[in-house]
Short mmCIF file of C-alpha atoms in Angstrom, two decimals:
data_model
loop_
_atom_site.label_atom_id
_atom_site.label_comp_id
_atom_site.label_asym_id
_atom_site.label_seq_id
_atom_site.Cartn_x
_atom_site.Cartn_y
_atom_site.Cartn_z
CA MET A 10 -0.17 0.00 0.25
CA VAL A 11 1.34 3.25 -0.94
CA ALA A 12 0.43 6.10 1.43
CA PRO A 13 1.80 9.38 2.39
CA SER A 14 4.34 9.02 5.39
CA ALA A 15 2.83 10.32 8.54
CA ALA A 16 4.85 13.51 9.83
CA SER A 17 5.98 13.39 13.49
CA THR A 18 3.69 16.13 14.23
CA ALA A 19 0.65 14.65 12.92
CA PRO A 20 -2.38 14.72 15.24
CA THR A 21 -3.09 11.59 17.15
CA LEU A 22 -5.97 9.36 16.53
CA SER A 23 -7.84 10.85 19.20
CA ALA A 24 -7.93 14.04 17.89
CA ARG A 25 -9.81 13.25 14.80
CA PRO A 26 -13.10 12.83 14.67
CA PHE A 27 -15.19 9.49 15.59
CA GLY A 28 -16.60 9.10 11.90
CA ALA A 29 -13.14 9.76 10.11
CA GLN A 30 -11.63 7.23 12.44
CA ARG A 31 -14.43 4.58 11.96
CA SER A 32 -14.48 5.10 7.99
CA GLY A 33 -10.92 4.96 7.73
CA LEU A 34 -10.72 1.69 9.95
CA VAL A 35 -13.37 0.14 7.59
CA LEU A 36 -11.32 1.40 4.42
CA ALA A 37 -7.99 0.06 5.79
CA LEU A 38 -9.75 -3.66 6.43
CA ALA A 39 -11.40 -3.43 2.83
CA SER A 40 -7.79 -2.53 1.40
CA ALA A 41 -6.21 -5.67 3.43
CA LEU A 42 -9.14 -7.82 2.07
CA ALA A 43 -8.58 -6.48 -1.67
CA PHE A 44 -4.96 -7.17 -1.50
CA ALA A 45 -5.35 -10.64 0.24
CA SER A 46 -7.48 -11.97 -2.76
CA SER A 47 -4.73 -11.97 -5.27
CA GLY A 48 -2.49 -14.86 -4.60
CA PRO A 49 -5.06 -17.28 -4.18
CA PHE A 50 -6.96 -15.98 -7.25
CA VAL A 51 -3.81 -16.13 -9.34
CA LYS A 52 -2.36 -19.52 -8.18
CA PRO A 53 -4.80 -21.81 -10.18
CA LEU A 54 -4.40 -19.94 -13.34
CA LEU A 55 -0.63 -20.93 -12.70
CA GLU A 56 -1.44 -24.47 -12.04
CA GLU A 57 -3.87 -24.66 -15.38
CA GLY A 58 -0.79 -23.23 -17.64
CA TRP A 59 -0.53 -19.43 -17.24
CA THR A 60 3.08 -18.57 -16.65
CA LEU A 61 4.37 -16.28 -14.17
CA GLY A 62 5.12 -13.64 -16.98
CA ALA A 63 1.66 -13.51 -18.37
CA ALA A 64 -0.13 -13.32 -15.03
CA LEU A 65 2.00 -10.19 -13.98
CA LEU A 66 1.85 -8.36 -16.92
CA VAL A 67 -1.70 -8.57 -17.22
CA ARG A 68 -2.36 -7.62 -13.24
CA MET A 69 0.32 -4.81 -13.89
CA GLY A 70 -0.59 -3.02 -17.08
CA ILE A 71 -4.51 -3.39 -16.22
CA ALA A 72 -4.03 -1.78 -13.04
CA GLY A 73 -1.41 0.54 -13.95
CA ILE A 74 -3.92 1.70 -16.64
CA ILE A 75 -6.70 2.11 -14.24
CA LEU A 76 -4.41 4.21 -11.89
CA SER A 77 -2.74 6.26 -14.88
CA PRO A 78 -4.81 9.40 -14.55
CA ALA A 79 -3.37 10.31 -11.27
CA LEU A 80 -0.29 10.20 -12.93
CA VAL A 81 -1.32 12.44 -15.96
CA ARG A 82 -3.21 14.69 -13.01
CA ALA A 83 0.33 14.99 -11.44
CA MET A 84 2.32 15.68 -14.80
CA ARG A 85 0.26 18.49 -15.68
CA ALA A 86 0.22 19.89 -12.38
CA GLN A 87 3.69 20.08 -12.06
CA ARG A 88 6.26 20.94 -14.56
CA GLY A 89 8.98 18.91 -15.00
CA PHE A 90 7.31 16.52 -12.87
CA MET A 91 8.88 13.33 -14.76
CA ARG A 92 12.51 14.66 -14.85
CA ARG A 93 12.51 15.23 -11.15
CA HIS A 94 11.14 11.88 -9.86
CA TRP A 95 11.89 9.30 -12.81
CA ARG A 96 14.32 7.53 -10.86
CA ILE A 97 12.47 6.67 -7.86
CA ILE A 98 9.46 5.63 -10.21
CA VAL A 99 11.55 3.41 -12.03
CA LEU A 100 13.00 2.21 -8.95
CA PHE A 101 9.52 1.27 -7.60
CA GLY A 102 8.60 -0.41 -10.49
CA LEU A 103 11.74 -2.59 -10.55
CA MET A 104 11.44 -3.60 -6.95
CA PRO A 105 8.65 -3.01 -4.77
CA VAL A 106 6.40 -3.73 -7.77
CA LEU A 107 7.78 -5.98 -10.25
CA GLY A 108 10.31 -7.71 -7.66
CA THR A 109 8.05 -7.85 -5.09
CA GLN A 110 5.64 -10.07 -7.27
CA ILE A 111 7.95 -11.98 -9.19
CA PHE A 112 9.32 -13.25 -5.85
CA PHE A 113 6.20 -13.85 -4.31
CA PHE A 114 4.14 -15.56 -6.87
CA SER A 115 7.67 -17.57 -7.42
CA ALA A 116 7.29 -18.77 -3.88
CA MET A 117 3.49 -19.38 -3.98
CA GLN A 118 3.93 -22.06 -6.48
CA ARG A 119 5.95 -23.93 -4.33
CA MET A 120 4.02 -23.39 -0.61
CA PRO A 121 0.44 -22.38 0.42
CA VAL A 122 -0.23 -19.00 -0.11
CA ALA A 123 -0.63 -17.90 3.55
CA VAL A 124 2.99 -18.97 4.35
CA ALA A 125 4.27 -17.48 1.50
CA LEU A 126 2.77 -14.23 2.51
CA LEU A 127 3.72 -14.83 6.20
CA ILE A 128 7.04 -15.15 5.55
CA GLU A 129 6.72 -12.09 3.32
CA TYR A 130 5.62 -10.07 6.26
CA LEU A 131 9.36 -10.57 8.00
CA ALA A 132 9.77 -6.99 6.10
CA PRO A 133 9.42 -4.69 8.85
CA VAL A 134 12.19 -7.30 10.71
CA LEU A 135 14.81 -6.85 8.25
CA LEU A 136 14.29 -3.23 7.91
CA VAL A 137 14.72 -3.36 11.66
CA ALA A 138 18.19 -4.97 10.84
CA TRP A 139 18.82 -2.59 8.02
CA VAL A 140 18.31 0.50 9.82
CA TRP A 141 20.77 -0.78 12.70
CA LEU A 142 23.40 -1.40 10.40
CA ARG A 143 23.20 1.99 8.74
CA THR A 144 22.99 3.89 11.57
CA ARG A 145 25.18 1.92 14.23
CA ARG A 146 22.20 2.56 16.91
CA ARG A 147 20.91 -0.49 18.86
CA PRO A 148 17.17 -1.05 18.77
CA SER A 149 15.33 -0.85 21.81
CA ARG A 150 14.48 -4.32 23.72
CA LEU A 151 10.96 -4.09 22.64
CA VAL A 152 12.23 -4.19 18.79
CA LEU A 153 14.65 -7.03 19.92
CA TRP A 154 12.23 -8.89 21.53
CA GLY A 155 9.81 -8.61 18.60
CA THR A 156 12.96 -9.28 16.05
CA ALA A 157 13.14 -12.49 18.19
CA VAL A 158 9.78 -13.61 18.16
CA ALA A 159 9.16 -13.21 14.68
CA VAL A 160 12.44 -15.08 13.61
CA VAL A 161 10.76 -18.05 15.76
CA GLY A 162 7.42 -17.71 14.19
CA LEU A 163 9.30 -17.77 10.80
CA VAL A 164 10.99 -21.47 11.78
CA LEU A 165 7.51 -22.38 12.89
CA VAL A 166 5.79 -21.66 9.64
CA VAL A 167 8.30 -22.99 7.39
CA ASP A 168 8.25 -26.20 9.31
CA VAL A 169 11.69 -27.95 9.20
CA SER A 170 10.47 -31.12 10.29
CA GLY A 171 7.44 -31.39 8.45
CA SER A 172 7.06 -32.15 4.34
CA SER A 173 5.65 -28.63 3.54
CA PHE A 174 8.97 -27.25 3.80
CA ASP A 175 10.74 -25.96 0.67
CA LEU A 176 13.85 -24.25 1.38
CA PHE A 177 14.04 -22.57 -2.22
CA GLY A 178 10.51 -21.39 -1.98
CA THR A 179 11.34 -19.78 1.71
CA VAL A 180 14.22 -18.42 0.03
CA LEU A 181 11.99 -16.95 -2.69
CA ALA A 182 9.67 -15.19 -0.20
CA LEU A 183 12.24 -13.69 1.73
CA CYS A 184 13.48 -11.78 -1.07
CA ALA A 185 10.16 -10.66 -1.56
CA ALA A 186 10.22 -9.44 1.96
CA VAL A 187 13.68 -7.80 0.84
CA CYS A 188 11.91 -5.91 -1.96
CA VAL A 189 8.98 -4.85 0.38
CA CYS A 190 11.99 -3.21 2.60
CA VAL A 191 12.96 -1.20 -0.33
CA TYR A 192 9.48 0.18 -0.65
CA PHE A 193 9.35 1.40 3.07
CA VAL A 194 12.46 3.55 1.77
CA ILE A 195 11.02 4.61 -1.09
CA SER A 196 7.33 5.69 0.75
CA GLU A 197 9.15 8.11 2.84
CA ARG A 198 9.55 10.10 -0.41
CA VAL A 199 6.10 10.31 -0.78
CA ASP A 200 4.58 13.75 -0.32
CA ASP A 201 2.59 16.53 -2.08
CA GLU A 202 5.37 16.89 -4.98
CA LEU A 203 5.13 13.06 -5.60
CA PRO A 204 1.62 12.03 -4.95
CA ALA A 205 1.09 8.58 -3.69
CA LEU A 206 -1.26 7.20 -6.50
CA ALA A 207 1.03 8.76 -8.95
CA LEU A 208 4.03 6.74 -7.79
CA SER A 209 1.79 3.77 -7.79
CA ALA A 210 0.81 4.31 -11.43
CA GLY A 211 4.18 4.94 -12.60
CA GLY A 212 5.69 2.09 -10.76
CA LEU A 213 2.96 -0.40 -12.01
CA LEU A 214 3.32 0.80 -15.73
CA VAL A 215 7.09 0.54 -15.37
CA GLY A 216 6.53 -2.86 -14.14
CA ALA A 217 4.21 -3.88 -16.95
CA VAL A 218 6.69 -2.56 -19.71
CA VAL A 219 9.76 -4.20 -18.06
CA MET A 220 7.64 -7.27 -17.79
CA ALA A 221 6.80 -7.28 -21.61
CA VAL A 222 10.31 -6.71 -22.56
CA LEU A 223 11.03 -9.89 -20.49
CA CYS A 224 8.42 -12.05 -22.00
CA VAL A 225 9.27 -10.71 -25.78
CA SER A 226 12.77 -11.63 -25.45
CA GLY A 227 12.19 -15.06 -24.18
CA LEU A 228 13.80 -14.27 -20.74
CA MET A 229 10.62 -14.85 -18.84
CA PRO A 230 8.19 -17.67 -20.29
CA PHE A 231 4.50 -16.07 -21.66
CA ALA A 232 1.74 -18.36 -22.07
CA ALA A 233 -1.88 -17.43 -21.55
CA PRO A 234 -4.30 -20.42 -22.51
CA ASP A 235 -7.83 -19.96 -22.51
CA VAL A 236 -8.52 -22.15 -19.63
CA SER A 237 -11.13 -22.28 -16.90
CA ILE A 238 -10.74 -22.90 -13.28
CA VAL A 239 -12.13 -23.93 -10.29
CA LEU A 240 -12.64 -21.47 -7.55
CA GLY A 241 -14.75 -22.24 -4.64
CA GLY A 242 -16.29 -25.27 -6.23
CA LEU A 243 -17.25 -23.07 -9.52
CA ASP A 244 -15.90 -23.19 -13.06
CA VAL A 245 -14.65 -19.77 -13.95
CA ALA A 246 -13.24 -18.30 -17.17
CA TRP A 247 -9.76 -17.08 -16.69
CA TYR A 248 -10.43 -13.60 -17.22
CA VAL A 249 -12.67 -13.72 -14.21
CA PRO A 250 -9.69 -13.88 -11.22
CA MET A 251 -7.58 -11.73 -13.53
CA LEU A 252 -10.12 -8.88 -13.68
CA TRP A 253 -10.69 -9.29 -10.28
CA VAL A 254 -6.91 -9.27 -9.09
CA ALA A 255 -5.95 -6.16 -11.68
CA ALA A 256 -9.20 -4.24 -10.66
CA VAL A 257 -9.80 -5.37 -7.29
CA GLY A 258 -7.00 -6.55 -5.59
CA THR A 259 -4.68 -4.05 -7.13
CA THR A 260 -6.36 -1.03 -8.10
CA VAL A 261 -9.11 -1.08 -5.14
CA GLY A 262 -6.33 -1.94 -2.66
CA TYR A 263 -3.99 0.85 -3.32
CA ALA A 264 -6.97 3.54 -3.25
CA LEU A 265 -8.53 2.49 -0.34
CA GLY A 266 -5.50 2.13 1.32
CA VAL A 267 -4.23 5.69 0.80
CA MET A 268 -7.65 7.05 1.57
CA ALA A 269 -7.60 5.07 4.89
CA VAL A 270 -4.12 6.77 6.27
CA PRO A 271 -4.95 10.17 6.39
CA ARG A 272 -8.01 9.20 8.64
CA ILE A 273 -6.52 6.73 11.18
CA GLY A 274 -2.69 7.89 10.75
CA SER A 275 -0.28 5.69 9.46
CA ARG A 276 0.64 3.54 12.71
CA LEU A 277 -2.79 2.18 12.99
CA ALA A 278 -3.02 1.66 9.29
CA SER A 279 0.10 -0.40 9.77
CA PHE A 280 -1.52 -2.50 12.14
CA VAL A 281 -4.53 -2.64 10.55
CA VAL A 282 -2.91 -4.07 7.39
CA LEU A 283 -1.55 -6.82 9.23
CA SER A 284 -5.05 -8.52 9.00
CA GLU A 285 -4.05 -8.95 5.09
CA VAL A 286 -2.10 -12.23 6.18
CA LEU A 287 -5.44 -13.54 8.20
CA PHE A 288 -7.57 -12.68 4.88
CA ALA A 289 -5.16 -14.27 2.90
CA LEU A 290 -5.35 -17.68 4.75
CA GLY A 291 -9.31 -17.63 4.50
CA PHE A 292 -9.08 -16.89 0.95
CA ALA A 293 -6.53 -19.95 0.43
CA TRP A 294 -8.85 -22.29 2.84
CA LEU A 295 -12.15 -20.95 0.84
CA PHE A 296 -11.17 -21.08 -2.36
CA LEU A 297 -7.95 -23.47 -2.51
CA SER A 298 -9.02 -25.81 0.35
CA GLU A 299 -5.27 -24.77 1.57
CA VAL A 300 -5.28 -25.24 5.32
CA PRO A 301 -1.85 -24.95 7.10
CA ALA A 302 -0.86 -27.58 9.47
CA PRO A 303 -1.35 -26.11 13.32
CA ILE A 304 2.32 -25.51 13.70
CA GLN A 305 2.20 -23.25 10.82
CA PHE A 306 -0.58 -21.12 12.57
CA ALA A 307 1.45 -20.98 15.54
CA GLY A 308 4.05 -19.53 13.49
CA GLY A 309 1.89 -17.36 11.83
CA ALA A 310 0.72 -15.86 15.01
CA LEU A 311 4.45 -15.02 16.46
CA ILE A 312 5.36 -13.58 13.41
CA LEU A 313 2.40 -11.04 13.55
CA VAL A 314 3.27 -10.66 17.35
CA GLY A 315 6.67 -9.75 16.47
CA VAL A 316 5.99 -7.48 13.94
CA VAL A 317 3.41 -5.37 16.11
CA LEU A 318 6.14 -5.56 19.11
CA VAL A 319 8.93 -3.70 16.37
CA ARG A 320 5.72 -1.29 15.16
CA LEU A 321 4.55 -0.34 18.44
CA ASP A 322 7.98 0.82 19.72
CA ALA A 323 8.78 2.45 16.72
CA GLY A 324 5.62 4.14 16.26
CA ALA A 325 5.50 5.68 19.57
CA PRO A 326 6.01 9.35 19.52
CA THR A 327 8.77 10.83 20.89
CA ALA A 328 9.45 14.73 21.50
CA ASP A 329 12.76 14.83 20.03
CA ALA A 330 12.83 12.33 16.99
CA PRO A 331 12.39 13.76 13.64
CA SER A 332 10.30 11.89 11.40
CA THR A 333 12.89 10.95 8.62
CA GLY A 334 14.80 9.31 11.60
CA VAL A 335 15.07 5.78 12.43
CA GLY A 336 11.47 5.71 13.77
CA ALA A 337 10.23 6.94 10.61
CA ALA A 338 12.10 4.29 8.45
CA VAL A 339 10.71 1.38 10.29
CA THR A 340 6.99 2.63 10.67
CA SER A 341 6.28 3.50 7.08
CA PRO A 342 3.19 1.94 6.19
CA VAL A 343 3.14 -2.10 5.33
CA ALA A 344 3.46 -2.65 1.76
CA PRO A 345 0.82 -4.92 0.03
CA ALA A 346 1.11 -8.47 -0.69
CA PRO A 347 1.50 -9.16 -4.17
#
């Protein structure tokens, strides 16, 4: 979810009108629900002969076109918009958009959707380690405890002793988490001069163009057969899940997430968006009959607890902490699952 970074002087949640708080919570939950549907809806297409390149090209292309008016408005409102921001837009398209999706969906083909998503949500923990190395400032005890709990959760989720463990799939999911970390850094740059929706549209279009080049060159296989898949016991044509993923799972997810953050603040929004993991578990269970083992449920719960501890500490307001410091880097809104 691309959303403006909240300044350290932003009003607290209690200072916002109750109606705005309530609508913001609804929007944030709806955004997480939309994003969570992507994986379970795309996976059956991949199993029926669609290649990853075809699925991602269609998804990013349609979503980028739908959001493109926001990019056009930004370019009309600001002279030299692309000259100033093309580097960050290209980087956003290559890593948070394209890289996250390639690694996530590749991992998803080797393990249950919810497990791949849970591993990807280690991104905030990886970001804490990166900030620690970059600034040489030791995180607080709460952050360290959160990191430890999340790592233990990861061990339980991959279930080394069980048949569901896939080493390469786990590595792919962790690579997706690294790409999400890059999103956190880029999201700090979102402001009035670089609107969130314009950045999202530009990144999606860049990702679609790069994917098209990869497919045409043969580096990424391209196959999009006219198939039907089974979702929740119903046979549907291929375009039903693809249109849903592009128009709802991607476009609506981004739009509602951006609308929610100003209403409830980035800190609360980052907590609410963790529900995406639970929604993805529900979608996979409902439509794909994927039920993680009990030990994986426990690991998923620990990962969520660890992420919440990290974000709770980093999001606590301080009198002298600048909005661009360590805390701001760690409390950037959570990025969507692909």
